[in-house]
Amino acid sequence: MKNDNLLNLEDLENNPSSRVPVCLVLDTSGSMEGDSINELNEGVRLFYDAVRSDETALYAAEISVVTFGGHASCQAGFSTLEHQSEAPQFYAGGGTPMGEAMNMALDMLEKRKGEYKASGVDYYQPWIVLMTDGMPNGSPAELSRSIQRTCDMINDRKLTIFPIGIGEDADMDVLARFSPKRSPLKLQGLNFKEFFAWLSKSVSKVSQSTPGDKVQLDVDGIKGWAEL
Amino acid sequence: MKAALNKTAQSIVPDRNLPVSLVAKPGHVLHMQNGQYVTLGTILGQGGEGSVFKTNTPYVAKIYRPEKTTSHKMAKIQALLDKRIDCPGVCFPKAILYNSRNEFVGYLMGMVEGEKVRSLYMKPLFLKKFPSWKKRDLVELCITILKKIGYLHKNGIILGDINPDNILVKSPKDVYFVDCDSYQVDGYPCPVGTIPFTPPELQKKVHYGSYLRTVGNENFAVAVLLFSLMVTGQMPYNQKDGEGAQANIINMDFSYPLGDVSNKKTPAGPWRFLWSHLPRFMKEAFYNTFSKGGCYSTESTRLNSYDWLKKFNEYLRLLDSGKYGAQDKMSEEVYPTRFKKQKGVVYVKCPQCNEDTDEKYIKERGICMECQRKMRSRRHQKSFEPRKSSGYQGTFGRTTRTVSRATPQLGLLDILNWIF
Ligand SMILES: Nc1ncnc2c1ncn2[C@@H]1O[C@H](COP(=O)(O)OP(=O)(O)OP(=O)(O)O)[C@@H](O)[C@H]1O
Ligand SMILES: [Zn+2]
């Protein structure tokens, strides 16, 4: 971890490409056990492969992963995939501390943005992908704090969030509270692969643009993974 | 006729959509005004405005999405055709294309090859795509680009949206300009643009398509492009611990030093070395273009492509004659790893990194300035190690890597190294 951190700072010095920070905040609680966690693992692996195979995204997208299953845990800190080895592997278990995980993601984001600024590296509006199949059951105070922080950033146009519910028991209302501008979407069945393929394409598209540009996301492509 | 070529934006009727009722697909037969036919082949690429198809001719066809076929697009393509100009590598429209229902769908153009300038901005990609390049190749690339831009300007065409995705590089002499259908021609504005290439006087305008650009406006974009190629991958207004690019452009807060003037915000990393190795007359040109109050810093005083061309020709002459390398061989490399050597200074190897470094500095500190800096930032980083996992509170201080700040322990030699 210590060396990673140093490497991530040195990377900012050596690679001045504008960064696309993306944080995956993923539910790995006990209820994800079975097909869900397997498909999620497969989807994230595919996402890593797709970003890695795009020459521009490889040096521009910084991917981080936070999971919540029992406790909030950072599985990968913000860095380009040039400096990450394999996609992290997740195991299902424990409760659903969503607020704690979102706060962790937001903290990591703040820290990394500070590093971008300190090094003179430009960045695009960051993305958080929040996926859950259940209901948050961590600290209510942490949950409302994370919702407030997220909404403030979105309203200041400092963040884009993609909240996605998995299965029948996903708490779409809480996802909606994280997302003042667009409704949360529900994943079609276990179409994680389709979702992550779409996400990687969107990341590639953004990394081919210039910070401040409006990027048109592939709306048609959403039909491949969301219940609309 | 002459008057028609000089229409102002006001006298042009507003843009409107020209409906298309047939979605173009491989195999479709399209025709040109002169009655010739072309058949669409496979899709080469897709962009925001449409797709580019191979055809049964040596040319490719850009076919717009139905909502992007507008009266301005068509008029502009016609205007470019009417100019009957030809510039190798510039993918001008060759003919307007219509579908079987006689609806305007796109245009025919030459096929391009090469890598986007964007891939030159990323060191690992640059090294992969152009492993043999030296500084002279970058300088020659700038010359090639400047000649094309100068030619377009001379013919009354403003590119408008100069950016790293619209220029492709095959070799220093072989360069392609794409997206010519967005050029500003004949009073039709260029509807697109990006912040880093937009001059301060236009930053506050809302809509790129709502005004006409001048050559003076565009000369800013030209200078940004040249800077980003010479300080390979950096933008002039990216800065350490500073504001965002847009605010810096508006304030003309240029991040690189000239002589002993500096805003002390040069990005960390090797970029200072790339800047340092430029000849003094190039630094002066960039500095005076990008700094507030500089003698080339306004719309009417900016250097134009021919002014730059003279400077780049001189730079190339210095490099190719070996004169420039005689002072410091490293100046011939794309990515120098230390500052340029100065006359009258004795250089010895740094015991830590083995780079040539000022003897006085080694006597004072034992290691070179860069090693010293790395150690400082490493120490600094240590004190900001994040705590892990659930106990995470997220109150990290901003890590700042100060190099240029005049901290008390910064010696005279640091400063000297900085300013040249
Ligand atoms: N002259 C050409 N020869 C060969 N391929 C081309 C040519 N012009 C464009 N392409 C390919 O087609 C793709 C889309 O073209 P282009 O970028 O012009 O479309 P666009 O809709 O203007 O895109 P953007 O949204 O980037 O402006 C390009 O990425 C490139 O791969
Ligand atoms: Zn050293």
XYZ file of C-alpha atoms and ligand atoms in Angstrom:
680
model
C 0.000 0.000 0.000
C 2.770 2.404 0.958
C 4.651 1.936 -2.290
C 1.438 2.147 -4.274
C 0.841 5.535 -2.844
C 4.236 6.803 -3.803
C 3.852 5.319 -7.239
C 0.529 7.084 -7.683
C 2.120 10.407 -6.870
C 5.045 9.780 -9.175
C 2.613 8.779 -11.894
C 1.022 12.221 -11.676
C 4.426 13.764 -12.269
C 5.313 11.570 -15.200
C 1.974 11.319 -16.954
C 0.245 14.683 -17.334
C -2.819 13.273 -19.153
C -6.059 14.620 -17.781
C -7.531 12.008 -15.469
C -10.965 10.427 -15.411
C -11.466 9.358 -11.784
C -13.962 6.513 -11.429
C -14.865 4.867 -8.122
C -16.845 1.644 -7.987
C -18.711 1.393 -4.693
C -19.978 -2.173 -4.594
C -22.234 -4.125 -2.308
C -20.534 -7.367 -1.278
C -22.794 -8.145 1.650
C -23.975 -11.674 2.451
C -27.004 -11.433 0.166
C -24.708 -11.115 -2.869
C -23.516 -14.704 -2.276
C -23.762 -17.032 -5.259
C -24.425 -15.948 -8.842
C -24.522 -12.248 -7.987
C -20.999 -12.068 -6.607
C -19.695 -14.294 -9.407
C -21.237 -12.118 -12.080
C -20.017 -8.983 -10.315
C -16.469 -10.362 -10.229
C -16.694 -11.244 -13.896
C -18.103 -7.815 -14.757
C -15.365 -5.912 -12.935
C -12.684 -8.108 -14.494
C -14.133 -7.369 -17.909
C -14.203 -3.674 -17.072
C -10.515 -3.724 -16.151
C -9.666 -5.577 -19.354
C -11.673 -3.197 -21.515
C -10.158 -0.056 -19.991
C -6.706 -1.588 -20.247
C -7.173 -2.372 -23.928
C -7.995 1.250 -24.768
C -4.715 3.082 -25.165
C -6.089 6.426 -24.110
C -8.192 5.230 -21.203
C -5.269 3.173 -19.910
C -3.321 6.356 -19.172
C -6.268 8.580 -18.329
C -8.798 6.590 -16.306
C -8.055 6.141 -12.630
C -10.121 3.351 -11.185
C -10.744 2.771 -7.510
C -12.931 0.198 -5.799
C -14.619 0.323 -2.409
C -16.753 -2.569 -1.197
C -19.275 -2.841 1.577
C -19.817 -6.297 2.947
C -19.502 -6.335 6.740
C -17.326 -3.223 6.649
C -16.317 -0.590 4.156
C -13.050 -1.558 2.536
C -10.810 -0.019 -0.069
C -9.973 -2.729 -2.619
C -8.088 -0.449 -4.995
C -6.993 3.162 -4.572
C -7.230 5.666 -7.422
C -4.636 4.885 -10.044
C -4.447 4.163 -13.733
C -4.628 0.510 -14.674
C -1.039 0.786 -15.845
C -0.264 0.639 -12.132
C -2.838 -1.906 -11.011
C -2.310 -5.589 -11.544
C -5.452 -7.709 -11.588
C -9.006 -6.630 -10.964
C -9.819 -7.141 -7.290
C -11.717 -10.297 -6.411
C -14.722 -10.007 -4.096
C -16.252 -12.387 -1.591
C -19.765 -11.938 -0.247
C -20.406 -11.679 3.476
C -21.650 -9.433 6.277
C -23.960 -6.447 6.460
C -24.505 -3.480 4.168
C -22.700 -0.356 5.473
C -23.411 1.726 2.386
C -22.961 5.129 4.030
C -19.556 4.192 5.404
C -18.479 2.972 1.963
C -19.710 6.108 0.208
C -17.916 8.281 2.738
C -14.750 6.313 2.179
C -15.104 6.743 -1.580
C -15.696 10.468 -1.222
C -12.699 10.827 1.095
C -10.488 8.962 -1.352
C -11.767 11.182 -4.121
C -11.071 14.378 -2.195
C -7.563 13.208 -1.444
C -6.854 12.272 -5.033
C -8.267 15.539 -6.352
C -5.929 17.328 -3.969
C -3.057 15.362 -5.460
C -4.137 16.238 -8.999
C -4.207 19.890 -8.086
C -0.917 19.723 -6.240
C 0.796 18.134 -9.235
C -0.874 20.283 -11.864
C -2.814 17.460 -13.520
C -6.198 18.342 -14.955
C -9.164 16.036 -14.335
C -12.671 15.393 -15.553
C -15.754 15.357 -13.407
C -15.395 12.214 -11.280
C -17.798 9.291 -11.455
C -19.065 7.065 -8.681
C -20.873 3.859 -9.515
C -22.944 2.696 -6.543
C -24.366 -0.837 -6.748
C -26.458 -2.598 -4.136
C -28.876 -5.486 -3.873
C -30.275 -4.537 -0.498
C -30.800 -1.927 2.138
C -28.109 -0.035 4.024
C -27.734 -1.193 7.614
C -24.621 0.649 8.755
C -24.669 3.799 10.852
C -27.673 6.004 9.952
C -25.594 9.104 10.696
C -22.900 7.984 8.246
C -25.570 7.251 5.671
C -27.165 10.674 5.842
C -23.760 12.356 5.937
C -22.709 10.511 2.791
C -25.993 11.347 1.059
C -25.571 15.011 1.901
C -21.978 15.086 0.677
C -22.854 13.293 -2.540
C -25.800 15.571 -3.324
C -23.783 18.700 -2.585
C -21.086 17.598 -4.992
C -23.557 16.641 -7.704
C -25.367 19.958 -7.367
C -22.030 21.762 -7.622
C -21.348 19.713 -10.753
C -18.336 18.119 -9.105
C -19.545 14.540 -9.348
C -21.607 12.211 -11.512
C -23.199 9.223 -9.849
C -24.580 6.056 -11.405
C -26.751 4.377 -8.747
C -27.757 0.863 -9.725
C -30.042 -1.584 -7.940
C -29.606 -5.335 -8.270
C -32.611 -7.631 -7.924
C -35.962 -7.250 -6.240
C -34.729 -6.315 -2.782
C -32.561 -3.369 -3.805
C -33.580 -0.245 -1.926
C -34.241 2.058 -4.872
C -35.398 4.830 -2.569
C -32.073 5.139 -0.819
C -30.303 5.037 -4.191
C -32.556 7.871 -5.323
C -31.540 9.930 -2.297
C -27.919 9.734 -3.529
C -28.949 10.968 -6.936
C -30.682 14.346 -7.099
C -30.380 14.634 -10.862
C -31.192 11.274 -12.380
C -33.216 8.315 -11.227
C -31.376 5.196 -10.153
C -31.568 2.308 -12.593
C -32.237 -1.330 -11.953
C -29.916 -3.913 -13.449
C -31.614 -6.308 -15.878
C -31.236 -9.673 -14.175
C -27.522 -10.152 -13.547
C -26.327 -8.200 -16.584
C -23.180 -7.002 -14.840
C -21.093 -7.731 -17.913
C -23.284 -5.574 -20.129
C -23.194 -2.791 -17.577
C -19.420 -2.817 -17.227
C -18.944 -2.992 -20.996
C -21.084 0.130 -21.284
C -19.165 1.787 -18.450
C -15.789 1.130 -20.062
C -17.021 2.548 -23.365
C -18.232 5.640 -21.568
C -14.904 6.008 -19.791
C -13.079 5.682 -23.130
C -15.292 8.326 -24.624
C -14.623 10.756 -21.819
C -10.879 10.162 -21.902
C -10.951 11.111 -25.598
C -12.516 14.460 -24.777
C -11.214 17.542 -23.024
C -12.091 18.422 -19.421
C -15.065 20.759 -19.393
C -16.568 19.284 -22.587
C -20.043 17.861 -22.488
C -19.776 14.209 -23.396
C -22.802 12.501 -24.852
C -23.117 9.082 -23.225
C -24.483 6.194 -25.230
C -28.112 6.215 -24.082
C -29.113 3.396 -26.402
C -26.435 1.245 -24.818
C -28.147 1.563 -21.434
C -30.973 -0.584 -22.789
C -28.556 -3.507 -22.798
C -28.274 -3.626 -19.030
C -30.989 -1.565 -17.362
C -34.662 -2.265 -16.818
C -36.224 0.764 -18.453
C -19.566 37.001 -55.868
C -16.838 38.600 -53.825
C -19.383 39.871 -51.298
C -20.856 36.395 -50.949
C -17.463 35.100 -49.861
C -17.347 37.575 -47.025
C -20.690 37.041 -45.390
C -20.818 37.953 -41.739
C -22.343 35.644 -39.176
C -25.335 37.976 -38.872
C -26.230 37.819 -42.529
C -26.317 34.033 -42.512
C -29.698 32.406 -42.077
C -29.987 30.336 -38.911
C -28.958 26.712 -39.039
C -31.746 24.189 -39.577
C -31.972 20.436 -39.757
C -32.196 18.821 -43.185
C -34.210 15.657 -42.600
C -32.855 12.273 -43.625
C -35.337 9.425 -43.900
C -32.950 6.567 -44.595
C -30.271 5.329 -42.202
C -27.036 4.785 -44.136
C -25.651 1.249 -44.003
C -22.774 -0.611 -45.664
C -23.859 -1.534 -49.178
C -25.949 1.600 -49.739
C -25.325 3.466 -52.964
C -24.956 7.240 -52.674
C -24.454 9.814 -55.364
C -22.718 13.143 -55.907
C -23.906 16.275 -57.624
C -22.179 15.288 -60.845
C -24.124 12.033 -60.977
C -21.276 9.721 -59.986
C -22.081 6.887 -57.588
C -20.260 5.540 -54.525
C -21.039 2.431 -52.528
C -20.546 2.419 -48.764
C -18.235 -0.232 -47.355
C -17.462 -1.101 -43.751
C -17.454 1.450 -40.926
C -13.979 2.747 -40.110
C -14.924 4.678 -37.024
C -17.699 6.443 -35.213
C -17.773 9.879 -33.660
C -20.273 12.196 -32.051
C -21.507 13.433 -35.392
C -21.687 10.258 -37.383
C -19.690 7.432 -38.903
C -16.879 7.206 -41.395
C -17.280 4.456 -44.004
C -14.905 2.907 -46.477
C -16.197 3.154 -50.021
C -15.589 1.469 -53.355
C -13.338 4.457 -54.198
C -9.957 5.438 -52.714
C -11.906 7.917 -50.566
C -13.885 7.510 -47.358
C -17.376 8.846 -46.644
C -18.395 10.707 -43.532
C -22.088 10.115 -42.988
C -23.800 12.249 -40.359
C -26.350 11.042 -37.884
C -29.750 12.166 -39.187
C -30.055 14.926 -36.575
C -26.631 16.339 -37.563
C -27.354 17.045 -41.218
C -28.006 20.768 -41.178
C -28.159 23.546 -43.719
C -24.957 25.076 -42.301
C -23.084 21.799 -42.636
C -24.035 21.523 -46.251
C -23.332 25.180 -47.040
C -19.962 24.940 -45.367
C -18.957 21.825 -47.267
C -20.057 23.561 -50.468
C -18.000 26.636 -49.510
C -14.916 24.474 -48.939
C -15.495 22.787 -52.295
C -15.906 26.159 -54.002
C -12.569 27.315 -52.705
C -10.978 24.637 -54.872
C -7.955 24.510 -52.665
C -5.835 21.530 -52.026
C -3.422 20.986 -49.201
C -1.771 17.591 -48.790
C -2.993 15.894 -45.631
C -5.893 18.243 -45.009
C -8.998 16.078 -45.400
C -11.105 18.584 -47.299
C -14.450 17.421 -48.625
C -14.163 16.104 -52.174
C -17.908 15.944 -52.863
C -21.266 16.218 -51.119
C -23.069 12.886 -50.833
C -26.805 12.306 -51.270
C -28.828 9.149 -50.691
C -31.240 7.513 -53.111
C -33.961 9.917 -51.950
C -31.688 12.819 -52.830
C -31.210 13.811 -49.184
C -27.883 15.324 -48.047
C -26.162 12.701 -45.864
C -22.443 13.542 -45.739
C -19.337 14.004 -47.818
C -16.423 12.213 -49.423
C -12.856 12.856 -48.259
C -9.345 11.460 -48.388
C -8.395 8.599 -46.089
C -6.105 9.406 -43.184
C -3.374 7.434 -41.504
C -1.367 7.862 -38.352
C -1.707 8.453 -34.644
C -3.678 11.199 -32.997
C -1.582 13.945 -31.441
C -3.234 12.843 -28.187
C -1.112 9.697 -28.221
C 2.022 11.854 -28.398
C 0.867 13.421 -25.152
C 1.327 10.168 -23.249
C 4.926 9.231 -22.759
C 4.494 5.440 -22.827
C 2.396 5.656 -25.976
C 4.775 8.107 -27.580
C 7.707 5.792 -26.930
C 5.748 2.876 -28.339
C 4.521 4.624 -31.497
C 7.584 6.728 -32.300
C 10.510 5.026 -30.575
C 13.178 6.588 -32.751
C 12.063 10.191 -32.475
C 14.414 12.894 -31.314
C 13.622 16.491 -30.493
C 14.304 17.402 -34.107
C 11.402 15.192 -35.198
C 9.021 17.047 -32.909
C 10.348 20.338 -34.237
C 9.890 19.146 -37.810
C 6.364 17.995 -36.934
C 5.590 21.514 -35.717
C 6.946 22.912 -38.969
C 4.712 20.594 -41.017
C 1.667 21.542 -38.955
C 2.467 25.261 -39.136
C 2.764 25.186 -42.915
C -0.695 23.663 -43.224
C -2.275 26.081 -40.772
C -0.577 29.011 -42.501
C -1.933 27.834 -45.831
C -5.470 27.582 -44.459
C -5.264 31.029 -42.860
C -3.981 32.499 -46.094
C -7.061 31.095 -47.788
C -9.450 32.638 -45.305
C -10.119 29.440 -43.375
C -10.016 29.276 -39.577
C -9.720 25.759 -38.160
C -11.628 26.800 -35.053
C -11.371 23.595 -33.060
C -7.645 22.855 -33.045
C -7.206 19.941 -30.640
C -5.151 16.762 -30.190
C -7.802 14.551 -31.769
C -8.124 16.439 -35.037
C -4.503 16.094 -36.091
C -2.978 12.739 -36.948
C 0.709 12.056 -37.278
C 2.281 9.413 -39.461
C 5.765 10.899 -39.559
C 7.238 14.369 -38.925
C 6.538 15.275 -42.537
C 3.328 13.319 -42.958
C 0.467 14.855 -41.003
C -3.309 14.757 -41.466
C -5.987 17.235 -40.417
C -9.469 15.789 -39.942
C -12.901 17.175 -39.040
C -12.569 19.892 -41.687
C -16.336 20.175 -41.855
C -16.187 22.132 -38.603
C -13.764 24.746 -39.981
C -14.902 28.358 -40.026
C -15.356 29.361 -43.626
C -17.301 31.986 -45.472
C -18.951 33.437 -42.379
C -20.105 30.063 -41.070
C -18.802 29.738 -37.520
C -17.015 26.692 -36.121
C -19.542 25.214 -33.687
C -17.051 23.417 -31.450
C -13.995 24.056 -29.307
C -12.255 23.082 -26.077
C -11.175 25.122 -23.076
C -7.367 24.619 -23.242
C -7.249 25.888 -26.834
C -9.621 28.814 -26.405
C -7.962 32.229 -25.943
C -8.681 34.333 -22.851
C -10.758 36.839 -24.810
C -13.211 34.101 -25.823
C -13.339 32.068 -22.612
C -16.402 33.853 -21.327
C -18.495 33.360 -24.447
C -21.186 30.793 -23.943
C -21.475 29.052 -27.252
C -18.616 28.237 -29.633
C -20.959 28.525 -32.608
C -22.283 31.950 -31.672
C -19.399 34.061 -32.952
C -16.758 34.184 -35.638
C -13.140 33.672 -34.656
C -10.278 35.803 -35.923
C -6.832 34.637 -36.977
C -5.648 36.421 -33.812
C -7.943 34.233 -31.712
C -6.707 31.149 -33.479
C -3.064 32.067 -33.029
C -3.586 31.322 -29.342
C -4.693 27.770 -30.151
C -1.711 27.390 -32.472
C 0.654 28.434 -29.677
C -0.998 26.004 -27.226
C -0.599 23.178 -29.715
C 3.074 24.014 -30.306
C 3.711 24.237 -26.579
C 2.010 20.890 -25.949
C 4.224 19.275 -28.572
C 7.481 20.781 -27.330
C 6.800 20.316 -23.606
C 5.400 17.046 -24.792
C 1.976 16.416 -23.306
C 1.727 19.429 -21.053
C -0.648 22.326 -21.462
C 0.736 25.824 -20.782
C -1.756 26.550 -18.038
C -1.696 23.295 -16.080
C -0.182 24.223 -12.790
C 0.847 22.852 -9.472
C -1.263 24.116 -6.581
C -3.077 26.524 -8.841
C -6.491 27.263 -10.226
C -8.154 25.292 -12.992
C -7.094 25.671 -16.615
C -9.885 28.076 -17.516
C -9.172 30.508 -14.685
C -5.457 30.380 -15.494
C -6.093 31.180 -19.140
C -8.317 34.114 -18.242
C -5.660 35.368 -15.811
C -2.879 34.436 -18.260
C -1.061 32.806 -15.385
C 1.586 30.916 -17.366
C 3.302 28.174 -15.422
C 6.820 28.208 -16.878
C 9.673 30.558 -15.977
C 11.678 32.944 -18.088
C 14.942 34.190 -16.650
C 14.228 34.819 -13.003
C 10.514 35.430 -13.435
C 8.303 32.528 -12.492
C 4.890 31.997 -10.931
C 6.473 29.018 -9.109
C 3.665 26.749 -10.220
C 5.376 24.646 -12.885
C 3.967 21.111 -12.652
C 6.207 18.657 -10.840
C 7.907 15.996 -12.915
C 10.158 16.160 -15.956
C 8.287 19.023 -17.674
C 10.604 21.628 -16.203
C 13.445 19.800 -17.954
C 11.659 19.804 -21.300
C 11.076 23.528 -20.907
C 14.649 24.127 -19.763
C 16.100 22.512 -22.874
C 14.230 24.786 -25.288
C 16.414 27.489 -26.831
C 16.055 30.842 -25.174
C 14.275 32.411 -28.179
C 11.596 29.707 -28.061
C 11.072 30.212 -24.349
C 10.749 33.938 -24.924
C 8.175 33.361 -27.637
C 6.038 31.084 -25.474
C 6.483 33.191 -22.373
C 5.444 36.382 -24.124
C 2.457 34.669 -25.716
C 1.084 33.088 -22.569
C 1.934 35.594 -19.822
C -0.155 38.588 -18.934
C 1.422 41.694 -20.435
C 3.735 39.687 -22.694
C 4.586 41.369 -25.984
C 2.731 38.664 -27.973
C -0.078 38.137 -25.486
C -3.093 39.765 -27.089
C -5.325 38.983 -30.015
C -3.628 41.561 -32.224
C -0.040 40.938 -31.110
C 0.124 37.120 -31.048
C 2.664 35.452 -33.285
C 1.058 34.014 -36.407
C 1.931 30.724 -38.058
C 4.596 32.321 -40.241
C 6.270 33.979 -37.243
C 6.344 30.610 -35.490
C 7.526 28.898 -38.639
C 10.615 31.109 -38.749
C 11.425 30.276 -35.146
C 10.919 26.550 -35.603
C 13.023 26.545 -38.763
C 15.799 28.205 -36.812
C 15.442 25.665 -33.999
C 15.602 22.792 -36.490
C 18.692 24.294 -38.095
C 20.395 24.531 -34.711
C 19.548 20.915 -33.894
C 20.440 19.427 -37.278
C 23.725 21.283 -37.514
C 24.763 19.810 -34.157
C 25.291 23.297 -32.765
C 22.582 22.995 -30.177
C 23.691 19.558 -29.032
C 27.245 20.818 -28.651
C 26.207 22.781 -25.584
C 24.285 19.859 -24.093
C 23.729 16.598 -25.944
C 20.598 15.939 -23.911
C 18.841 18.837 -25.661
C 18.515 16.547 -28.670
C 16.322 14.088 -26.746
C 12.536 14.252 -26.466
C 12.508 13.635 -22.716
C 15.531 15.159 -20.988
C 16.006 13.986 -17.405
C 17.653 17.079 -15.963
C 17.998 20.801 -16.607
C 19.984 22.081 -19.547
C 23.696 22.487 -18.905
C 24.979 25.996 -18.660
C 28.200 27.499 -19.910
C 30.912 27.953 -17.321
C 29.611 25.302 -14.921
C 31.580 22.165 -14.054
C 29.469 18.998 -14.219
C 30.063 15.786 -12.289
C 27.919 12.660 -11.887
C 25.413 12.576 -9.030
C 26.378 9.568 -6.903
C 22.725 8.607 -6.486
C 21.185 8.828 -9.971
C 24.318 9.129 -12.090
C 23.001 12.221 -13.905
C 25.381 15.052 -14.774
C 24.959 17.712 -12.173
C 26.567 20.956 -11.053
C 29.724 20.172 -9.115
C 28.991 22.921 -6.604
C 25.692 21.319 -5.756
C 27.265 17.946 -5.090
C 29.861 19.600 -2.861
C 27.105 21.327 -0.908
C 24.570 18.516 -0.652
C 26.165 15.271 -1.771
C 23.357 14.512 -4.259
C 21.733 16.348 -7.151
C 18.766 18.651 -6.879
C 16.338 16.186 -8.412
C 17.336 13.425 -5.980
C 17.019 15.913 -3.172
C 13.560 16.887 -4.342
C 12.452 13.276 -4.620
C 13.619 12.618 -1.081
C 11.780 15.654 0.197
C 8.516 14.639 -1.414
C 8.948 11.066 -0.213
C 9.378 12.304 3.354
C 6.385 14.514 2.886
C 4.278 11.670 1.528
C 5.133 9.445 4.491
C 3.432 11.814 6.879
C 0.212 11.478 4.898
C -0.091 7.691 4.788
C -3.802 6.885 4.763
C -5.236 4.711 7.460
C -6.959 1.691 6.081
C -10.366 0.119 6.179
C -13.367 0.712 8.385
C -11.812 3.045 10.873
C -11.326 5.435 8.000
C -12.128 9.011 8.894
C -10.955 10.767 5.813
C -9.263 13.856 7.098
C -6.229 13.773 4.897
C -4.263 16.899 4.472
C -3.581 17.893 0.909
C -0.218 16.563 -0.062
C 1.774 19.271 -1.656
C 5.028 18.609 -3.377
C 6.872 21.814 -3.224
C 9.806 22.269 -5.449
C 9.675 25.762 -6.657
C 8.502 27.320 -3.428
C 11.306 29.339 -2.017
C 11.572 27.368 1.194
C 14.360 28.509 3.495
C 16.617 25.543 2.766
C 16.492 26.267 -0.954
C 19.964 27.353 -1.970
C 21.084 29.737 -4.652
C 21.807 26.825 -6.935
C 18.220 25.609 -6.786
C 17.092 28.983 -7.923
C 19.698 29.152 -10.666
C 18.682 25.734 -11.925
C 15.083 26.806 -11.912
C 15.337 29.889 -13.933
C 17.196 28.580 -16.900
N -10.472 10.660 -43.349
C -10.585 9.567 -42.575
N -9.997 8.410 -42.953
C -10.116 7.292 -42.186
N -10.762 7.254 -41.014
C -11.367 8.371 -40.580
C -11.297 9.588 -41.330
N -11.980 10.535 -40.661
C -12.446 9.939 -39.558
N -12.095 8.636 -39.480
C -12.456 7.672 -38.443
O -13.803 7.852 -38.053
C -13.928 8.203 -36.696
C -14.993 9.266 -36.496
O -14.721 10.374 -37.318
P -14.790 11.858 -36.814
O -13.973 11.989 -35.625
O -14.503 12.756 -37.947
O -16.328 11.942 -36.482
P -16.998 13.009 -35.553
O -18.418 12.610 -35.516
O -16.633 14.365 -36.037
O -16.279 12.682 -34.189
P -16.069 13.618 -32.968
O -17.236 13.391 -32.122
O -14.790 13.057 -32.405
O -15.936 15.008 -33.506
C -12.561 8.682 -36.278
O -12.277 8.401 -34.947
C -11.649 7.880 -37.196
O -11.394 6.603 -36.625
Zn 20.732 12.544 -8.538
